[in-house]
Amino acid sequence: MSVLSSRLDPASADYQARRAAMLAKLDELSAEQAKAVAGGGPKYVERHHRRGKLSARERVELLVDPDSPFLELSPLAAWGTDFPVGASVVTGIGVVEGVECVIIASDPTVRGGASNPWTLRKTLRAMDIALENRLPLINLVESGGADLPTQKEIFIPGGRIFRDLTRLSAAGIPTIALVFGNSTAGGAYVPGMSDHVVMVKERAKVFLGGPPLVKMATGEESDDESLGGAEMHARVSGLADHLAADEHDALRIGRRIVRRLDRRKPGGPHPGGVRPPLRDEDELLGIVPEDLKIPFDPREVIVRIVDGSEFDEFKPLYGGSLVTGWATLHGHPIGILANARGVLFSEEAQKAAQFIQLADQSRTPLLFLQNTTGYMVGKDYEQNGIIKHGAMMINAVSNSTVPHLTVVMGASYGAGNYGMCGRAYDPRFLFSWPSAKSAVMGPAQLAGVLSIVARAAAEARGQAYDEEADAAMRQMVEAQIEAESLPFFLSGRLYDDGVIDPRDTRTVLGLCLSAIGNAPAPARAGFGVFRM
Ligand code: COA
């Protein structure tokens, strides 16, 4: 292994400016994440506590092993929408009795814990992670069911939750429901479809229809307890396997169930052990320039995240806009592809396609570090086959079956987003830095293209082009595209699994690689036809 050197000068004005800009963005990130943590706000949180109940995050904290890390997922879900940041649910990977589990905890302080369209997306994403990585799923249930005003967006697609619960079980991945409160109508199928069900005495309410609905439907007089109370389900219907005395007891029983699963992890870290990088992770704050047109060397990132800062570069003299090579991270072997100068040329695309095949052959997970403006355009490049070469890279990314991880550090524009394993290519995990920007192309380029097209259309109609309106249109479009390219907006739409502090990159990737170790890489499946 060769140890990477660093040319970063933390005393330089450039470094200081980049660091200051990143810290300012991190302040904004903390403020947005605090909104998710605040749930429904003091009024609803206090009412919830007055009722003697734990919050969603308190439940998670008591469920996981003391002092173990919790990798929260999609904390900014619903950012920039009409719904509260966090989407009324907490999801993440936590360690219970030494077993990595996906935890989904509805937040009853946000509109009664009702599921809105973003809750649904966030929940389904967490369930996909459980399935792909073979992690037991624990639902901490207390929800008002579908958010009624937006039911049209969730009722039909929401059926997937129940389908996927039983598919997890069928795949040999245990599912556990701890029911703390309301779980009515469709929500009743969360315990209904789970392998193990715990209900809290005098708190859990699990029925297809509550007393008013039953009265309307059949005329029968009933009450909550006889229709769906924990005692009734534990003694009469048999839906509850365990009757918990209180919330703490339910969490204790949940932990005991996981212990009894006796799950053993097939994959583990490399016998070489875990060594920290030789360079300070803190310096990751000062690498990405505010203006993403200025390139930066991704080796400065790699040197600060991989074990011992050791990196064996593959084809270092060829296709210099893309850095490829081998390393270990928290003891897990990985292959890294990192954009160096933004644009991907034919050489980079071919180098990437070869490198991905090598990783697939040696069953080594891949890490994509994105900062790309896309594939090179222009006559010479088209004539030299840039489409074919980009297609080779996309083919290799799409069909390699080793796990992929993606971190968007800077730009992620055009088909570069695809070739570098963007969201549509199903990396096992995808995180963004606060400096990330993603769109079909840069805002100025997009506005310029619209302007050229509109000008040509006006000329074709024989009309004079309104230059003033054009300038206003460009300005408006640029501002809109810029806003839609930013990481909070994209994270809000679940296009990543979270925006992270660059200093946490190694830790987050280490947790992801550890989670991935629960699911052996699927068999090699072959590639599509490579156009030569
Ligand atoms: N859709 C939209 N908003 C909902 C909601 C739902 N399913 N459930 C609750 N809310 C809202 C309430 O209107 C209330 O809003 P407000 O404070 O602005 O007035 C807020 O969430 C809190 O609800 P509240 O009833 O005060 O909380 P609670 O803790 O006392 O009771 C429930 C929670 C879930 C038991 C109760 O709200 C309820 O029964 N909701 C309807 C459940 C239902 O039938 N869902 C349909 C399933 S398909």
XYZ file of C-alpha atoms and ligand atoms in Angstrom:
580
model
C 0.000 0.000 0.000
C 1.162 3.522 -0.710
C 0.553 6.286 1.779
C -1.010 9.360 0.199
C 0.590 12.713 0.837
C -1.323 15.973 1.231
C -0.691 19.400 -0.222
C -3.413 21.107 1.782
C -2.160 24.151 3.638
C -4.481 24.880 6.579
C -2.797 28.267 7.034
C -3.686 29.423 3.503
C -6.368 32.027 2.829
C -8.130 29.613 0.432
C -8.395 26.912 3.090
C -9.645 29.393 5.695
C -12.308 30.775 3.334
C -13.515 27.301 2.380
C -13.622 26.227 6.000
C -15.569 29.340 7.033
C -18.103 28.778 4.245
C -18.536 25.121 5.208
C -18.975 25.969 8.888
C -21.665 28.518 7.969
C -23.503 25.820 5.986
C -23.148 23.406 8.904
C -24.776 25.980 11.195
C -27.732 26.069 8.810
C -27.783 22.259 8.786
C -27.864 22.093 12.588
C -30.767 24.555 12.648
C -32.755 22.415 10.189
C -31.948 19.175 11.993
C -33.048 20.780 15.258
C -36.499 21.241 13.706
C -36.765 17.483 13.178
C -35.620 16.835 16.739
C -38.215 19.316 18.054
C -40.978 17.152 16.550
C -44.384 18.782 16.845
C -43.018 21.626 19.010
C -43.167 22.319 22.777
C -46.987 22.314 23.029
C -47.386 18.780 21.664
C -44.183 17.404 23.182
C -45.178 18.627 26.665
C -48.680 17.208 26.278
C -47.164 13.891 25.225
C -44.847 13.815 28.254
C -47.721 14.859 30.579
C -49.530 11.764 29.372
C -46.607 9.753 30.738
C -45.292 8.840 27.301
C -41.779 8.808 25.878
C -40.941 10.712 22.694
C -39.974 8.839 19.527
C -36.290 9.671 20.054
C -36.407 8.684 23.732
C -37.866 5.342 22.712
C -35.071 4.826 20.183
C -32.449 5.803 22.739
C -33.756 3.293 25.285
C -34.020 0.561 22.671
C -30.451 0.674 21.381
C -27.362 -0.506 23.259
C -25.956 2.159 25.609
C -23.337 4.379 23.946
C -23.762 2.661 20.582
C -23.923 4.837 17.449
C -27.308 5.510 15.814
C -27.050 6.304 12.117
C -30.102 8.491 11.578
C -31.494 8.435 8.047
C -33.332 11.156 6.122
C -33.610 13.602 9.062
C -34.480 16.439 6.652
C -37.295 14.524 4.926
C -40.114 16.894 3.908
C -37.781 19.938 4.024
C -39.194 22.658 1.771
C -42.672 21.068 1.665
C -45.881 21.923 3.535
C -45.025 19.275 6.144
C -42.758 19.586 9.162
C -39.053 18.746 8.688
C -38.462 15.100 9.597
C -41.815 13.933 8.193
C -43.238 12.796 11.568
C -41.031 9.717 11.787
C -37.509 8.898 12.984
C -35.607 6.240 11.040
C -32.093 4.889 11.296
C -29.760 2.005 11.947
C -29.171 1.229 15.599
C -27.468 -1.591 17.490
C -29.780 -3.689 19.689
C -28.175 -6.473 21.721
C -25.177 -6.227 19.402
C -27.338 -6.618 16.267
C -27.613 -3.821 13.698
C -31.328 -3.173 13.139
C -33.363 -0.694 11.139
C -35.582 1.275 13.512
C -38.688 3.182 12.419
C -40.299 5.273 15.155
C -43.387 7.333 14.399
C -43.421 10.727 16.117
C -46.845 11.101 17.755
C -46.196 14.777 18.532
C -46.413 15.706 14.843
C -50.052 15.673 13.731
C -50.727 12.620 15.861
C -47.872 10.773 14.116
C -49.969 10.621 10.941
C -48.188 9.549 7.741
C -47.930 12.163 5.002
C -46.421 11.503 1.536
C -42.902 12.185 2.870
C -43.417 9.922 5.884
C -44.293 7.203 3.429
C -41.192 7.743 1.293
C -38.961 7.881 4.346
C -40.495 4.733 5.814
C -40.213 2.813 2.550
C -36.590 3.886 2.169
C -35.798 2.570 5.665
C -37.525 -0.708 4.798
C -35.513 -1.013 1.570
C -32.346 -0.596 3.633
C -33.512 -3.382 5.963
C -34.158 -5.682 3.003
C -30.968 -4.955 1.053
C -28.712 -5.263 4.071
C -30.684 -8.012 5.820
C -31.192 -5.975 8.986
C -34.032 -6.864 11.393
C -36.723 -4.183 11.357
C -38.168 -2.735 14.565
C -41.241 -0.512 14.302
C -42.034 1.710 17.297
C -45.681 2.343 16.586
C -47.916 5.228 17.619
C -49.542 6.896 14.674
C -52.802 8.459 13.583
C -52.546 6.483 10.328
C -52.843 8.272 7.021
C -52.651 12.063 7.016
C -56.241 12.447 5.965
C -56.037 15.673 3.904
C -53.290 14.126 1.704
C -54.688 10.602 1.651
C -54.738 10.578 -2.156
C -50.929 10.646 -2.203
C -50.486 7.833 0.295
C -53.419 5.488 0.428
C -52.655 3.495 -2.734
C -48.809 3.547 -2.716
C -48.867 3.061 1.084
C -49.989 -0.532 0.624
C -46.350 -1.324 -0.101
C -45.509 -0.978 3.586
C -47.531 -4.043 4.459
C -46.388 -5.988 1.393
C -42.749 -5.248 2.220
C -43.180 -6.171 5.886
C -44.233 -9.676 4.909
C -41.577 -9.863 2.179
C -38.907 -9.033 4.760
C -40.196 -11.875 6.880
C -40.274 -14.191 3.872
C -36.650 -13.284 3.139
C -35.698 -14.423 6.645
C -35.372 -10.907 8.034
C -37.238 -10.614 11.338
C -39.780 -7.832 11.848
C -40.804 -6.587 15.276
C -43.589 -4.153 16.219
C -43.649 -2.458 19.621
C -47.016 -0.744 19.869
C -47.123 2.245 22.213
C -50.406 3.846 21.219
C -52.703 4.330 18.311
C -52.305 1.933 15.396
C -55.623 1.985 13.645
C -57.088 1.226 10.233
C -54.218 0.489 7.775
C -51.818 1.080 10.661
C -53.199 -2.046 12.339
C -51.452 -4.085 9.664
C -48.044 -2.990 10.972
C -48.420 -5.291 13.987
C -50.634 -7.482 11.811
C -47.797 -8.180 9.355
C -44.931 -8.292 11.873
C -43.265 -11.479 13.162
C -43.141 -10.352 16.798
C -45.670 -8.035 18.440
C -45.472 -6.300 21.809
C -48.292 -4.071 23.058
C -48.244 -1.646 25.970
C -51.020 -2.219 28.519
C -53.779 0.398 28.534
C -51.941 2.325 25.788
C -51.889 0.295 22.578
C -54.992 0.668 20.443
C -55.046 -1.616 17.449
C -58.260 -1.907 15.471
C -59.413 -1.684 11.877
C -62.109 0.791 12.880
C -62.555 2.743 16.111
C -65.830 2.942 18.054
C -67.367 5.764 15.932
C -66.632 3.947 12.671
C -68.000 0.650 14.020
C -71.165 2.458 15.140
C -71.548 3.927 11.659
C -70.805 0.642 9.883
C -72.786 -1.887 11.933
C -74.567 0.019 14.694
C -72.580 -1.879 17.320
C -71.708 -0.005 20.531
C -68.098 -0.610 21.587
C -65.120 0.967 23.306
C -61.390 1.291 22.543
C -60.285 -1.387 24.993
C -62.634 -4.138 23.822
C -62.048 -3.309 20.163
C -58.267 -3.054 20.216
C -56.702 -2.800 23.666
C -53.422 -4.532 24.518
C -55.085 -6.853 27.069
C -57.715 -7.924 24.565
C -55.071 -8.642 21.890
C -52.865 -10.523 24.360
C -55.686 -12.613 25.892
C -58.399 -12.843 23.230
C -57.437 -12.104 19.613
C -53.822 -13.329 19.964
C -52.439 -10.483 17.857
C -50.120 -9.442 20.714
C -47.408 -11.930 21.634
C -46.316 -9.943 24.665
C -48.251 -7.666 27.012
C -45.916 -4.975 28.316
C -46.618 -3.283 31.641
C -45.382 0.075 30.349
C -43.228 1.648 27.639
C -39.939 0.738 29.314
C -41.112 -2.841 29.637
C -42.031 -2.930 25.923
C -38.537 -1.727 25.003
C -37.009 -4.333 27.317
C -39.079 -7.080 25.701
C -38.096 -5.765 22.254
C -34.419 -6.096 23.175
C -35.010 -9.603 24.491
C -36.675 -10.625 21.229
C -33.644 -9.398 19.264
C -31.281 -11.275 21.588
C -33.209 -14.487 20.972
C -32.896 -14.051 17.204
C -29.261 -15.043 17.670
C -28.245 -13.323 14.459
C -24.627 -13.650 13.420
C -23.010 -11.450 10.887
C -21.455 -13.179 7.870
C -19.163 -10.318 6.844
C -16.714 -8.472 9.048
C -13.822 -6.072 8.892
C -10.581 -7.085 7.234
C -8.124 -9.000 9.429
C -5.677 -6.128 8.801
C -7.512 -4.188 11.521
C -8.617 -0.577 11.692
C -6.128 2.273 11.617
C -7.117 5.936 11.643
C -6.093 8.149 8.715
C -2.760 9.938 9.120
C -4.355 13.282 8.294
C -6.830 15.171 10.432
C -10.504 14.609 9.540
C -11.219 18.133 10.747
C -9.431 19.454 7.655
C -12.209 18.022 5.474
C -13.985 21.305 6.239
C -11.559 23.331 4.119
C -11.334 21.327 0.892
C -14.397 22.118 -1.229
C -14.400 25.642 -2.719
C -17.632 27.627 -2.453
C -17.501 28.136 -6.206
C -17.784 24.592 -7.525
C -16.234 25.669 -10.854
C -12.874 25.636 -9.042
C -11.575 22.054 -9.044
C -10.172 20.346 -5.965
C -8.097 17.187 -5.568
C -10.267 14.376 -4.115
C -7.086 12.695 -2.819
C -7.234 15.381 -0.111
C -10.523 13.773 0.941
C -9.350 10.186 0.515
C -6.227 10.794 2.614
C -8.487 11.908 5.491
C -11.029 9.074 5.399
C -9.217 5.792 4.629
C -7.307 3.558 7.036
C -3.730 4.690 7.494
C -4.234 7.137 4.559
C -3.151 4.243 2.359
C -4.434 4.274 -1.210
C -3.288 2.113 -4.115
C -4.151 4.165 -7.145
C -5.302 2.368 -10.271
C -4.179 3.833 -13.635
C -2.834 7.034 -12.040
C -1.328 8.178 -15.359
C -4.502 7.695 -17.420
C -7.807 9.612 -17.384
C -6.654 12.072 -14.724
C -10.101 13.644 -14.206
C -11.161 10.549 -12.313
C -9.144 9.103 -9.436
C -9.595 5.348 -8.898
C -7.952 3.035 -6.419
C -8.083 0.608 -3.520
C -8.147 1.243 0.212
C -9.690 -0.018 3.442
C -12.102 1.990 5.588
C -12.667 0.870 9.175
C -11.081 -2.384 8.063
C -13.446 -2.920 5.117
C -11.799 -3.176 1.683
C -13.234 -0.661 -0.827
C -12.630 0.565 -4.340
C -12.902 4.330 -4.695
C -13.901 6.408 -7.739
C -13.526 10.158 -7.184
C -13.929 13.017 -9.639
C -10.892 15.243 -9.869
C -11.523 17.956 -12.413
C -15.284 17.797 -12.764
C -15.658 16.757 -16.392
C -15.629 13.103 -17.410
C -13.899 12.426 -20.733
C -13.811 9.176 -22.724
C -10.634 8.040 -20.945
C -12.205 8.511 -17.516
C -15.363 6.667 -18.552
C -13.357 3.695 -19.869
C -11.091 3.664 -16.837
C -14.161 3.674 -14.574
C -15.800 0.829 -16.507
C -12.644 -1.296 -16.161
C -12.199 -0.441 -12.475
C -15.816 -1.260 -11.619
C -15.458 -4.649 -13.351
C -12.331 -5.364 -11.310
C -14.155 -4.513 -8.066
C -17.070 -6.679 -9.124
C -14.684 -9.543 -9.876
C -12.942 -9.267 -6.488
C -16.270 -8.641 -4.673
C -15.046 -5.310 -3.300
C -17.656 -2.643 -2.413
C -17.341 0.641 -4.298
C -17.315 4.184 -2.971
C -18.192 7.026 -5.356
C -17.042 10.506 -4.335
C -18.966 12.858 -6.590
C -17.892 16.236 -7.892
C -18.795 16.143 -11.566
C -20.251 18.472 -14.121
C -20.992 15.528 -16.395
C -19.543 14.029 -19.579
C -17.651 16.288 -21.974
C -19.661 17.798 -24.833
C -18.407 19.168 -28.167
C -17.766 17.997 -31.730
C -14.436 16.247 -31.129
C -15.745 14.402 -28.099
C -18.951 13.310 -29.822
C -16.958 12.113 -32.821
C -14.620 10.182 -30.547
C -17.600 8.348 -29.019
C -18.222 10.044 -25.650
C -21.778 8.643 -25.637
C -20.497 5.068 -26.066
C -17.884 5.524 -23.355
C -20.262 7.137 -20.884
C -22.693 4.294 -21.631
C -19.967 1.752 -20.781
C -19.467 3.392 -17.404
C -23.204 3.535 -16.703
C -23.526 -0.111 -17.790
C -20.744 -1.096 -15.370
C -22.305 0.881 -12.482
C -25.780 -0.483 -13.168
C -24.838 -4.148 -13.432
C -22.056 -4.543 -10.894
C -23.592 -6.372 -7.946
C -21.130 -5.366 -5.226
C -22.538 -2.813 -2.763
C -22.144 0.820 -3.809
C -21.820 3.837 -1.533
C -22.047 7.404 -2.786
C -21.052 10.718 -1.226
C -21.923 13.907 -3.103
C -19.169 16.317 -2.082
C -19.711 19.018 -4.690
C -21.285 19.161 -8.145
C -23.459 16.342 -9.417
C -24.698 17.449 -12.791
C -25.995 15.750 -15.904
C -25.226 12.133 -16.671
C -22.235 12.444 -14.329
C -24.832 11.887 -11.582
C -25.714 8.580 -13.248
C -22.205 7.331 -14.057
C -21.073 8.185 -10.528
C -23.886 6.138 -8.998
C -26.555 8.734 -8.198
C -29.806 7.880 -6.436
C -31.416 6.199 -9.456
C -28.575 3.637 -9.481
C -29.558 2.368 -6.038
C -26.348 2.737 -4.059
C -26.871 0.994 -0.704
C -26.408 4.432 0.929
C -26.032 7.961 -0.445
C -25.054 10.965 1.643
C -24.415 14.593 0.695
C -22.122 17.226 2.089
C -23.599 20.698 2.678
C -21.506 21.853 -0.316
C -23.308 19.501 -2.738
C -25.355 20.654 -5.702
C -27.281 18.437 -8.069
C -29.299 19.181 -11.194
C -29.620 18.282 -14.850
C -27.047 21.032 -15.506
C -25.730 24.176 -13.813
C -28.298 26.989 -13.285
C -26.551 29.455 -15.631
C -26.176 26.825 -18.362
C -29.807 25.773 -18.023
C -31.077 29.363 -18.211
C -28.756 29.996 -21.185
C -30.077 26.936 -23.042
C -33.674 28.048 -22.470
C -32.782 31.498 -23.753
C -31.107 30.168 -26.935
C -34.095 27.911 -27.635
C -36.608 30.759 -27.072
C -34.566 33.127 -29.280
C -34.444 30.568 -32.108
C -38.205 29.942 -31.797
C -38.923 33.706 -31.985
C -36.692 34.018 -35.058
C -38.441 31.078 -36.707
C -41.778 32.842 -36.156
C -40.278 36.045 -37.589
C -40.768 37.862 -34.283
C -38.373 40.251 -32.555
C -36.857 38.775 -29.408
C -37.714 40.603 -26.172
C -34.243 41.058 -24.624
C -35.586 42.569 -21.400
C -37.974 39.660 -20.810
C -35.117 37.284 -21.643
C -32.871 38.792 -18.959
C -35.675 38.558 -16.389
C -36.457 34.969 -17.389
C -32.793 33.967 -17.073
C -32.528 35.506 -13.658
C -35.687 33.799 -12.430
C -34.787 30.405 -13.864
C -31.243 30.591 -12.478
C -32.554 31.359 -8.988
C -35.116 28.543 -9.193
C -32.632 25.922 -10.427
C -30.045 27.015 -7.870
C -32.605 26.597 -5.043
C -33.660 23.191 -6.370
C -30.019 22.026 -6.608
C -29.236 22.537 -2.934
C -28.782 19.618 -0.550
C -31.562 20.477 1.944
C -34.086 20.612 -0.890
C -32.870 17.307 -2.373
C -32.638 15.624 1.030
C -36.187 16.822 1.743
C -37.295 14.854 -1.311
C -35.415 11.746 -0.138
C -32.871 11.938 -2.976
C -30.191 11.125 -0.407
C -30.092 9.422 2.991
C -28.991 12.583 4.751
C -26.734 15.633 4.637
C -23.648 14.979 6.736
C -20.833 16.991 8.263
C -17.748 16.250 6.102
C -15.864 15.478 9.330
C -18.271 12.571 9.946
C -17.702 11.001 6.512
C -15.393 8.222 7.701
C -17.646 7.352 10.637
C -20.809 7.352 8.516
C -19.194 5.241 5.791
C -17.804 2.879 8.434
C -21.311 2.390 9.864
C -22.694 1.804 6.372
C -19.982 -0.744 5.531
C -20.646 -2.480 8.823
C -24.390 -2.641 8.047
C -23.615 -3.919 4.540
C -21.604 -6.724 6.164
C -24.938 -8.304 7.226
C -25.828 -9.116 3.625
C -23.366 -11.108 1.540
C -22.885 -9.427 -1.858
C -25.267 -10.978 -4.380
C -23.707 -13.232 -7.019
C -22.112 -11.630 -10.067
C -24.757 -11.161 -12.701
C -22.842 -10.177 -15.832
C -22.958 -6.873 -17.648
C -24.995 -5.519 -20.510
C -23.372 -5.389 -23.951
C -20.490 -2.914 -23.783
C -20.511 -0.757 -26.899
C -16.894 -0.574 -28.068
N -54.523 13.175 9.615
C -54.276 14.498 9.748
N -54.155 15.126 10.921
C -54.260 14.384 12.012
C -54.504 12.998 11.953
C -54.645 12.391 10.701
N -54.840 11.083 10.551
N -54.562 12.523 13.208
C -54.361 13.567 14.019
N -54.185 14.707 13.309
C -53.933 16.051 13.809
C -55.095 16.567 14.638
O -56.048 17.171 13.824
C -54.429 17.565 15.570
O -54.209 18.773 14.874
P -54.353 20.181 15.665
O -53.585 20.045 16.926
O -53.749 21.145 14.694
O -55.777 20.364 15.916
C -53.065 16.940 15.806
O -52.855 16.016 14.725
C -52.961 16.183 17.107
O -54.111 15.321 17.219
P -54.882 15.052 18.570
O -56.137 14.347 18.261
O -54.969 16.317 19.387
O -53.797 14.106 19.265
P -54.062 12.911 20.266
O -52.673 12.466 20.656
O -54.969 13.300 21.349
O -54.720 11.758 19.393
C -54.971 10.301 17.521
C -54.040 11.187 18.352
C -54.134 9.757 16.352
C -55.433 9.137 18.387
C -56.218 11.062 17.023
O -55.803 12.296 16.481
C -57.002 10.338 15.972
O -57.816 9.473 16.280
N -56.784 10.665 14.659
C -57.473 10.060 13.562
C -57.009 8.628 13.381
C -57.636 7.985 12.154
O -58.755 7.630 12.148
N -56.816 7.879 11.080
C -57.246 7.324 9.854
C -56.423 6.140 9.610
S -56.560 5.583 7.959
